[in-house]
PDB file of N, CA, C and O in Angstrom:
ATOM      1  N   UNK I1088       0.820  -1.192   0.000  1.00  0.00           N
ATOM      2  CA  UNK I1088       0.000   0.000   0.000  1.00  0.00           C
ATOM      3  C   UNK I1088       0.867   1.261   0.000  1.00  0.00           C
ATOM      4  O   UNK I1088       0.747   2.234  -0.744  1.00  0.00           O
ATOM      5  N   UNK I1089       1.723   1.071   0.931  1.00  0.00           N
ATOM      6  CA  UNK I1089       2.562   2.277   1.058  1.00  0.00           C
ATOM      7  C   UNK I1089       3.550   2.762  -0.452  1.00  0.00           C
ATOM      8  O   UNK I1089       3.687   3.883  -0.942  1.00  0.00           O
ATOM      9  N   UNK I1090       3.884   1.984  -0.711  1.00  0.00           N
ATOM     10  CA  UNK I1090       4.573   1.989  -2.136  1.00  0.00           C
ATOM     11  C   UNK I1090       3.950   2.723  -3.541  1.00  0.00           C
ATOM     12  O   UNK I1090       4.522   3.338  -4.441  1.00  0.00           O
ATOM     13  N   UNK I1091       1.938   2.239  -3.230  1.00  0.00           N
ATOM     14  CA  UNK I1091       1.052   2.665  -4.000  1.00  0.00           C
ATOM     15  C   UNK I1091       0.845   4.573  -3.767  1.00  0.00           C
ATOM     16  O   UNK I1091       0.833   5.601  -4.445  1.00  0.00           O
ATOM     17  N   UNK I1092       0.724   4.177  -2.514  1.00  0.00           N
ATOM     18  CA  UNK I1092       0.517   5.456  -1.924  1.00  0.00           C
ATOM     19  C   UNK I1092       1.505   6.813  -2.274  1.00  0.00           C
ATOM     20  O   UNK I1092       0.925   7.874  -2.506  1.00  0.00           O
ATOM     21  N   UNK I1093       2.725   6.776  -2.305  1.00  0.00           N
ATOM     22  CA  UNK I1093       4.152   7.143  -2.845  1.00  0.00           C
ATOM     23  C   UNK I1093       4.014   7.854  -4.202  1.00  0.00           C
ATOM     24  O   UNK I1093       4.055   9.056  -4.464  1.00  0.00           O
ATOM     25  N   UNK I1094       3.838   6.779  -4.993  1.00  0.00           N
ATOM     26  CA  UNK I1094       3.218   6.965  -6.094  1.00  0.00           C
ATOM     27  C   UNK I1094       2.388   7.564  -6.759  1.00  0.00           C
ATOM     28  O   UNK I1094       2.680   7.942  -7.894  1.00  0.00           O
ATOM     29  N   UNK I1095       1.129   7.798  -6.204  1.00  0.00           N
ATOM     30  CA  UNK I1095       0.462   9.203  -6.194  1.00  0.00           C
ATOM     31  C   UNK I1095      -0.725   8.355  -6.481  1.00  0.00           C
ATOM     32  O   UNK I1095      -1.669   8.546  -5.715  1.00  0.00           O
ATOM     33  N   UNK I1096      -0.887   7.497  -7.374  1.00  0.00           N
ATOM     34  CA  UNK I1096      -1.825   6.711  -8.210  1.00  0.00           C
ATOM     35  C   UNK I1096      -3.187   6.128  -7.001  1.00  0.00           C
ATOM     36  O   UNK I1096      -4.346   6.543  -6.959  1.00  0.00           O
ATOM     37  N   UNK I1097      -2.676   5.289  -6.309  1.00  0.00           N
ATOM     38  CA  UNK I1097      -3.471   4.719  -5.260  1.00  0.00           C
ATOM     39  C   UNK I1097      -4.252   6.308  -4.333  1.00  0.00           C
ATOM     40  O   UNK I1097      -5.420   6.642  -4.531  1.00  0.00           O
ATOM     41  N   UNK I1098      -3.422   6.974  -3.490  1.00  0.00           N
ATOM     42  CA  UNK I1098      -4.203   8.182  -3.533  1.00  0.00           C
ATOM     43  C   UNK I1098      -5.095   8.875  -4.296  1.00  0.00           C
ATOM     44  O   UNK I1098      -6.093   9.424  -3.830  1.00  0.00           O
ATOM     45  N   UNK I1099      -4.810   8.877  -5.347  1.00  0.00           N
ATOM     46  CA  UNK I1099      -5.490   9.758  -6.303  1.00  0.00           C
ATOM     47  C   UNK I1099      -6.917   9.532  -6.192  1.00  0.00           C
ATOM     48  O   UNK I1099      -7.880  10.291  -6.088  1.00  0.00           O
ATOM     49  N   UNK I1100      -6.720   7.725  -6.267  1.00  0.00           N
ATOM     50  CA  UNK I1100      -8.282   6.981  -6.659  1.00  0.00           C
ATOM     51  C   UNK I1100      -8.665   7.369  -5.119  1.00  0.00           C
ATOM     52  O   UNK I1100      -9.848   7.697  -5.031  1.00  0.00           O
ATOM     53  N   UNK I1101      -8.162   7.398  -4.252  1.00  0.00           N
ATOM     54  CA  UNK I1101      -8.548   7.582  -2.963  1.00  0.00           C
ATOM     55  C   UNK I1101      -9.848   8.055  -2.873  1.00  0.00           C
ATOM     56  O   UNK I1101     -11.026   7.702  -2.927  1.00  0.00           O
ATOM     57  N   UNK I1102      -8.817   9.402  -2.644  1.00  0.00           N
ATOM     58  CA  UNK I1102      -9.377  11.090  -2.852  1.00  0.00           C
ATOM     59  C   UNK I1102     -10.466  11.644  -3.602  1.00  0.00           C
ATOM     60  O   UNK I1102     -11.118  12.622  -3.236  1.00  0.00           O
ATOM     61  N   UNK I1103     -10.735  10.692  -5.162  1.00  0.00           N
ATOM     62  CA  UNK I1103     -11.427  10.644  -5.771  1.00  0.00           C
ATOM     63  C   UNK I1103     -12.962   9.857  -6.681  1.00  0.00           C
ATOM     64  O   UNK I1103     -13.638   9.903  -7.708  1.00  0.00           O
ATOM     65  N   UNK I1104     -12.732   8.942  -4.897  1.00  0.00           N
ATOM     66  CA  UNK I1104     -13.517   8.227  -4.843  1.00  0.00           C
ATOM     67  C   UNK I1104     -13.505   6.909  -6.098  1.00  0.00           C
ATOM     68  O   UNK I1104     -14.309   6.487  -6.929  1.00  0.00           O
ATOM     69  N   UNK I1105     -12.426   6.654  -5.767  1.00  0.00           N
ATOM     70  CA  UNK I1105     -12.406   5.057  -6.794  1.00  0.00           C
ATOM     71  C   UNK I1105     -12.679   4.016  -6.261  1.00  0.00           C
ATOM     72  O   UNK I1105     -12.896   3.013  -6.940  1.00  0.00           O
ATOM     73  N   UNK I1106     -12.749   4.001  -4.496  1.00  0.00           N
ATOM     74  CA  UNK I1106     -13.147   3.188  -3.742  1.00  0.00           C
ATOM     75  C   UNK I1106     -14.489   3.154  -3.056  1.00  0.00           C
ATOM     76  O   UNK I1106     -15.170   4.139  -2.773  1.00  0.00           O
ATOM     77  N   UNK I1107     -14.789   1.848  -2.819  1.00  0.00           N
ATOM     78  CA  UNK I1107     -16.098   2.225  -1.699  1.00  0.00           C
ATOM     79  C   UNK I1107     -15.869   1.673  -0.905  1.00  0.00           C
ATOM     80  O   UNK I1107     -14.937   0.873  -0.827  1.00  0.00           O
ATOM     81  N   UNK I1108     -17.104   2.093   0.384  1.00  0.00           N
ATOM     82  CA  UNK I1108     -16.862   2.037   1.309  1.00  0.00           C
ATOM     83  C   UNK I1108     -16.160   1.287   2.286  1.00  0.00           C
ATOM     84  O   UNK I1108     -15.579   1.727   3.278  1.00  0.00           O
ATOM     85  N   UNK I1109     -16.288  -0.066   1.852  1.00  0.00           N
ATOM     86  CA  UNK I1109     -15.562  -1.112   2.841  1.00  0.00           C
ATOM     87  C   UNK I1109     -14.566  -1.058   2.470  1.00  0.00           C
ATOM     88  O   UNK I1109     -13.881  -1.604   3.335  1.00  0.00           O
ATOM     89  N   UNK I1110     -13.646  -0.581   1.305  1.00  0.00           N
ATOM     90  CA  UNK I1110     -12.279  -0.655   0.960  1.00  0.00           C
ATOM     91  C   UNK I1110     -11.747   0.759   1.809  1.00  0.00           C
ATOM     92  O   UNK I1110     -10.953   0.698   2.748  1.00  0.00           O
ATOM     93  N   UNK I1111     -12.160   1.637   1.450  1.00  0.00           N
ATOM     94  CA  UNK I1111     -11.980   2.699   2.552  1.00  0.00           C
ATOM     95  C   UNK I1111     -11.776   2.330   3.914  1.00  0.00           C
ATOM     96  O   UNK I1111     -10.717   2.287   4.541  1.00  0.00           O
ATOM     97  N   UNK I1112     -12.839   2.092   4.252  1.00  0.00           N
ATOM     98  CA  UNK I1112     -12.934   1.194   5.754  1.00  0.00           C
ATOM     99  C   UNK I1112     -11.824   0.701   6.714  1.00  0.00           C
ATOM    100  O   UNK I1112     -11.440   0.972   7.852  1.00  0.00           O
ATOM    101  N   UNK I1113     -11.391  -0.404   5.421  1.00  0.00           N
ATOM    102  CA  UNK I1113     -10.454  -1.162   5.458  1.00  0.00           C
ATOM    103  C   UNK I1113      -9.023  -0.271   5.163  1.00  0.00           C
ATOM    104  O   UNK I1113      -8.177  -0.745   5.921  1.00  0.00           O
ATOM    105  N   UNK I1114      -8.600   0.512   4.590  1.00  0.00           N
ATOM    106  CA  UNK I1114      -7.641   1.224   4.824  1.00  0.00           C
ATOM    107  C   UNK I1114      -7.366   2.193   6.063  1.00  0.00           C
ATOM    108  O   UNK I1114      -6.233   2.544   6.391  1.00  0.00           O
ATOM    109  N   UNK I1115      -8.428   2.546   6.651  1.00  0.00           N
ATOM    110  CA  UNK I1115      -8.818   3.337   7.752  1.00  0.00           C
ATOM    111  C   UNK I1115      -8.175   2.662   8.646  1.00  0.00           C
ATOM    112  O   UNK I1115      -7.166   3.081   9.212  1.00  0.00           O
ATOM    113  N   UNK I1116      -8.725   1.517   8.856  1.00  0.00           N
ATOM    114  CA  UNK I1116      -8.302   0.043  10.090  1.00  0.00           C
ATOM    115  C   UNK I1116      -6.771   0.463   9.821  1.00  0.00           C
ATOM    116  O   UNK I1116      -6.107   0.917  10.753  1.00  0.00           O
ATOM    117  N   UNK I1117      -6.205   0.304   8.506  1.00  0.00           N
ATOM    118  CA  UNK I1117      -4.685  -0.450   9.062  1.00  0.00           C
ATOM    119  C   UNK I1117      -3.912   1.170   8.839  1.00  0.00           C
ATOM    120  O   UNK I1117      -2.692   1.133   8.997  1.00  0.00           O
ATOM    121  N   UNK I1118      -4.351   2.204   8.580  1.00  0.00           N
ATOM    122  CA  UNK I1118      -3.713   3.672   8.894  1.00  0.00           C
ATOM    123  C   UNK I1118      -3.413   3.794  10.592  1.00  0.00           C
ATOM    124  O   UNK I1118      -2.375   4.039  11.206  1.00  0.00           O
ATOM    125  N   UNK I1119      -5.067   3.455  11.133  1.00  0.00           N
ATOM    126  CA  UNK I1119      -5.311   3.410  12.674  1.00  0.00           C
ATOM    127  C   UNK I1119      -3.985   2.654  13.641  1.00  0.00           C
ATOM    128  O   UNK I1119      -3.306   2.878  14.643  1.00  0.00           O
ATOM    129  N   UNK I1120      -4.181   1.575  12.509  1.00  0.00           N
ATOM    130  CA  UNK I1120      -3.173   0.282  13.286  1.00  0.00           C
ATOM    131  C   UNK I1120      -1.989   0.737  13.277  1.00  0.00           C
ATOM    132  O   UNK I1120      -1.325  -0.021  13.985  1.00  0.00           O
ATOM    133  N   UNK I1121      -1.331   1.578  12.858  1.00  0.00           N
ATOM    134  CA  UNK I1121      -0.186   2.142  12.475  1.00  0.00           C
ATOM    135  C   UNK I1121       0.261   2.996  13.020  1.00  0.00           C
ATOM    136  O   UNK I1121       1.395   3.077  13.491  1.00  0.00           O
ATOM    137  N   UNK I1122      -0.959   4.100  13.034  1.00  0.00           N
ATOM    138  CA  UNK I1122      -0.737   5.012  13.797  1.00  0.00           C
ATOM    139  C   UNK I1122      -0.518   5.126  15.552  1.00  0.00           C
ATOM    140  O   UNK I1122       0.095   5.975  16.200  1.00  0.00           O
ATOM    141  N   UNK I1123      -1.283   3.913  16.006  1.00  0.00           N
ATOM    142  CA  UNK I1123      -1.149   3.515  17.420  1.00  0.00           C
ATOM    143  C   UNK I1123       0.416   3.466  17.925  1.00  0.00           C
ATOM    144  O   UNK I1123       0.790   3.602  19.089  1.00  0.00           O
ATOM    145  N   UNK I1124       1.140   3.266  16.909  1.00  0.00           N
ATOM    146  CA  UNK I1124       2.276   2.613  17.467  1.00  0.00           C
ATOM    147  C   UNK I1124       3.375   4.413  18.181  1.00  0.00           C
ATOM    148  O   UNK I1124       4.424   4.310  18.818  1.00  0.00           O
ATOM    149  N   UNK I1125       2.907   5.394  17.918  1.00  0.00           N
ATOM    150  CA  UNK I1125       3.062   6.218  18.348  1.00  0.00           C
ATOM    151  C   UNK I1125       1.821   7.532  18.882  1.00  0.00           C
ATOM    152  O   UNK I1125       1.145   8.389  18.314  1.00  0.00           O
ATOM    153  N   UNK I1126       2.078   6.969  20.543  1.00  0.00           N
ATOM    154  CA  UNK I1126       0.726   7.487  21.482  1.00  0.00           C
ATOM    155  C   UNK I1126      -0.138   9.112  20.861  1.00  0.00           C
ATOM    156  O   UNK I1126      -1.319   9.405  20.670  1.00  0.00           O
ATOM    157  N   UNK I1127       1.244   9.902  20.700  1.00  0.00           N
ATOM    158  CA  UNK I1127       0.601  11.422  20.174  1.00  0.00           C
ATOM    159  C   UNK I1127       0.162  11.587  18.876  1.00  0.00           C
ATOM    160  O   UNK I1127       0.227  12.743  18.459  1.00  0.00           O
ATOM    161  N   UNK I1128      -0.325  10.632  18.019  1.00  0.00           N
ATOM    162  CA  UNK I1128      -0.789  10.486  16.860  1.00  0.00           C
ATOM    163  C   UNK I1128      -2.084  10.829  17.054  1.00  0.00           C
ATOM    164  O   UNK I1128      -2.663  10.408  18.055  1.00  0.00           O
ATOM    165  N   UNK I1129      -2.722  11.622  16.156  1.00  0.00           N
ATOM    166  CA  UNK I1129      -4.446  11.282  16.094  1.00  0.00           C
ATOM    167  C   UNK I1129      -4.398  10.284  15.032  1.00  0.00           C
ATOM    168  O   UNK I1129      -3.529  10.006  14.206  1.00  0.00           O
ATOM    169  N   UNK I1130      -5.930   9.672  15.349  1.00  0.00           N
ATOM    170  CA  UNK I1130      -6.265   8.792  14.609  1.00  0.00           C
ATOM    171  C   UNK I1130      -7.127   9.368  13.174  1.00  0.00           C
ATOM    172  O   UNK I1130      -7.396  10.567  13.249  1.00  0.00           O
ATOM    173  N   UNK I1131      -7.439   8.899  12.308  1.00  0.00           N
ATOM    174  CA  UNK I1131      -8.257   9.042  11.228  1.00  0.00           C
ATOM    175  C   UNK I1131      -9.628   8.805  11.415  1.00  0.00           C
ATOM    176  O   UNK I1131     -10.117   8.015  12.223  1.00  0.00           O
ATOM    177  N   UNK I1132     -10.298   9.626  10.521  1.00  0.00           N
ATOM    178  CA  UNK I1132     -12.020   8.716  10.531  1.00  0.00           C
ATOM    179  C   UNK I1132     -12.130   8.600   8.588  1.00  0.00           C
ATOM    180  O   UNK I1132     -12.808   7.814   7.928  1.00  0.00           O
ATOM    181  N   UNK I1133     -11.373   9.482   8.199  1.00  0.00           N
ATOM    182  CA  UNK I1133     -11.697   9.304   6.718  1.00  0.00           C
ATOM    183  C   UNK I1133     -10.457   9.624   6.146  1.00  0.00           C
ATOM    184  O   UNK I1133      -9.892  10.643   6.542  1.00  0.00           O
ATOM    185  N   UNK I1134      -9.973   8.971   5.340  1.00  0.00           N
ATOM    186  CA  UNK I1134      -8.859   9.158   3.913  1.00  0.00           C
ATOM    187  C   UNK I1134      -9.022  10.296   3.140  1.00  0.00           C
ATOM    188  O   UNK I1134      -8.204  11.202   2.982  1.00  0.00           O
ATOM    189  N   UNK I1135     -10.485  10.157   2.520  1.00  0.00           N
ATOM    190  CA  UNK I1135     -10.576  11.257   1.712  1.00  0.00           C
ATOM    191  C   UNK I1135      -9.875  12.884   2.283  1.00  0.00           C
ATOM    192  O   UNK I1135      -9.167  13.675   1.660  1.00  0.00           O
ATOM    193  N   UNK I1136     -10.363  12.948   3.568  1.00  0.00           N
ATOM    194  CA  UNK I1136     -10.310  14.374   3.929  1.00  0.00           C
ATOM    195  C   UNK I1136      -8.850  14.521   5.299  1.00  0.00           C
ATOM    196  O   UNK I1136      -8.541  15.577   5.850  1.00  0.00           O
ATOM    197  N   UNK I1137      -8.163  13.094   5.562  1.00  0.00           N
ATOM    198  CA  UNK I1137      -7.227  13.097   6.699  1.00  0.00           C
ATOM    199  C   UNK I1137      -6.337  13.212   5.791  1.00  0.00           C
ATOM    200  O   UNK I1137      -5.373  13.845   6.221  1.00  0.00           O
ATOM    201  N   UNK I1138      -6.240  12.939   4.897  1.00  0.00           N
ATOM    202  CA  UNK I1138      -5.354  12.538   4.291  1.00  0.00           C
ATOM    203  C   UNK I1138      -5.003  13.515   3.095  1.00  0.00           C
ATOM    204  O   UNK I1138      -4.120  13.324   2.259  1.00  0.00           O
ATOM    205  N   UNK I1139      -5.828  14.554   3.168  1.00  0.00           N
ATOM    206  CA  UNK I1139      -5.625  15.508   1.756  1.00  0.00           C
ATOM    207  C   UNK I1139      -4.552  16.732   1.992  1.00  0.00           C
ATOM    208  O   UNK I1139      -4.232  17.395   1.006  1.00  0.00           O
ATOM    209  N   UNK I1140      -4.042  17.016   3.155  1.00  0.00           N
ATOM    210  CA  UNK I1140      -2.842  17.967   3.384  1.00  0.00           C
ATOM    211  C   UNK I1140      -1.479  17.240   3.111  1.00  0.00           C
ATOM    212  O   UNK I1140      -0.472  17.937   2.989  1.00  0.00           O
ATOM    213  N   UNK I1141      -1.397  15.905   3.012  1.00  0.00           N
ATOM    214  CA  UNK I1141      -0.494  15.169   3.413  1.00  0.00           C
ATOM    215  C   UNK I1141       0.600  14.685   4.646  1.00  0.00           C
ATOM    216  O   UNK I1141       1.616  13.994   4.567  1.00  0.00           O
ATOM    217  N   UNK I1142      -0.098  15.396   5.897  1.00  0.00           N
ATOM    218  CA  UNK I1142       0.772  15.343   7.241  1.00  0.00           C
ATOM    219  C   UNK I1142       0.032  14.123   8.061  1.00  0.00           C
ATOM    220  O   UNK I1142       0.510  13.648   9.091  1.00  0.00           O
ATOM    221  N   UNK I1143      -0.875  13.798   7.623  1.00  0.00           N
ATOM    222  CA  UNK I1143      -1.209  12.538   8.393  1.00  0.00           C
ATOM    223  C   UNK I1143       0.143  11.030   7.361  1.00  0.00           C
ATOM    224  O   UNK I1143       0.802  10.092   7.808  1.00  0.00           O
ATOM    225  N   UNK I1144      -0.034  11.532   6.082  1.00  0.00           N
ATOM    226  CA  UNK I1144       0.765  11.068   5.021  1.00  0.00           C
ATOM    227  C   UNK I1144       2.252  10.479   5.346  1.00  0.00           C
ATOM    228  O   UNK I1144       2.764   9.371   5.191  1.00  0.00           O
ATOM    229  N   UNK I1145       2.621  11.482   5.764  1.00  0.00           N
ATOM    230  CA  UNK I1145       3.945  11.522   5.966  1.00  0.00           C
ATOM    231  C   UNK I1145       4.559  11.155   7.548  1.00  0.00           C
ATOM    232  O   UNK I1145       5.737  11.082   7.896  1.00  0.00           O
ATOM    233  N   UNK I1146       3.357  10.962   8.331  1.00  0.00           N
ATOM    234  CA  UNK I1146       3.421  10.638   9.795  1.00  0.00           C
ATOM    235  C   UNK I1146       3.538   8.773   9.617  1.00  0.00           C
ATOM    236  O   UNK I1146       4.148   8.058  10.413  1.00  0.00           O
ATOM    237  N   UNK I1147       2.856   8.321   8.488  1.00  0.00           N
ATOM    238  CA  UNK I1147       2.431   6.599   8.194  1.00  0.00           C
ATOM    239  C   UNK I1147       3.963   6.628   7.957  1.00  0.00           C
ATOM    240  O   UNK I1147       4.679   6.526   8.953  1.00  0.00           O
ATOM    241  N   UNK I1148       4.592   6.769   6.612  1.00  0.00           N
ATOM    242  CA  UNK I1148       5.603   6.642   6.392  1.00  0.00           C
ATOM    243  C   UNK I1148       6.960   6.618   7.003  1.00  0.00           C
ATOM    244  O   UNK I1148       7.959   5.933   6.783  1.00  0.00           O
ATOM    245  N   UNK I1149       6.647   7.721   7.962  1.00  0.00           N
ATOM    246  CA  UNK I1149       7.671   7.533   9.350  1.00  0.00           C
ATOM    247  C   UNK I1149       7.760   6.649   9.836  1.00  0.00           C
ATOM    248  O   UNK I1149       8.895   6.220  10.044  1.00  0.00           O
ATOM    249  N   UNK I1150       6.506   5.839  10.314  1.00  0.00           N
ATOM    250  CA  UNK I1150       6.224   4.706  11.229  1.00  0.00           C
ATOM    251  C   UNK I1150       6.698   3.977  10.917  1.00  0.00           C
ATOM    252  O   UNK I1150       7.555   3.461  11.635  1.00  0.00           O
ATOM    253  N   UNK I1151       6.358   3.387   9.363  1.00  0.00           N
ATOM    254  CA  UNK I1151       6.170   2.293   8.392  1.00  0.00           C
ATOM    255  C   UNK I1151       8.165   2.332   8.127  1.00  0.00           C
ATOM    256  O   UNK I1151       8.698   1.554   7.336  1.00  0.00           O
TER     257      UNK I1151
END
């Protein structure tokens, strides 16, 4: 995912609704899961809109 993500491509469809809901969902889960691993993180509720500055973006990638 992360690799996709990088790439611009997988975002794009994100952002632009190429997905539905349970695939969303399901990316949500493992952003969340990720993000836990450092306490002062907020968590996500949506991709489309957490994810459109790119600082939640670049917080995964740290982790990861």
């Amino acid at each position: 995912m992360i690799a996709s993500l990088s790439r611009g491509s997988l975002l794009d469809e994100v952002l632009h609704g190429g997905y539905n809901e349970q695939q969303l969902a399901a990316y949500v889960s493992w952003v969340n899961s990720q993000l836990k691993r450092k306490p002062d993180l907020h968590h996500i509720a949506d991709l489309r809109r957490d994810l459109q500055d790119g600082v939640v973006l670049v917080q995964l990638i740290e982790i990861v």
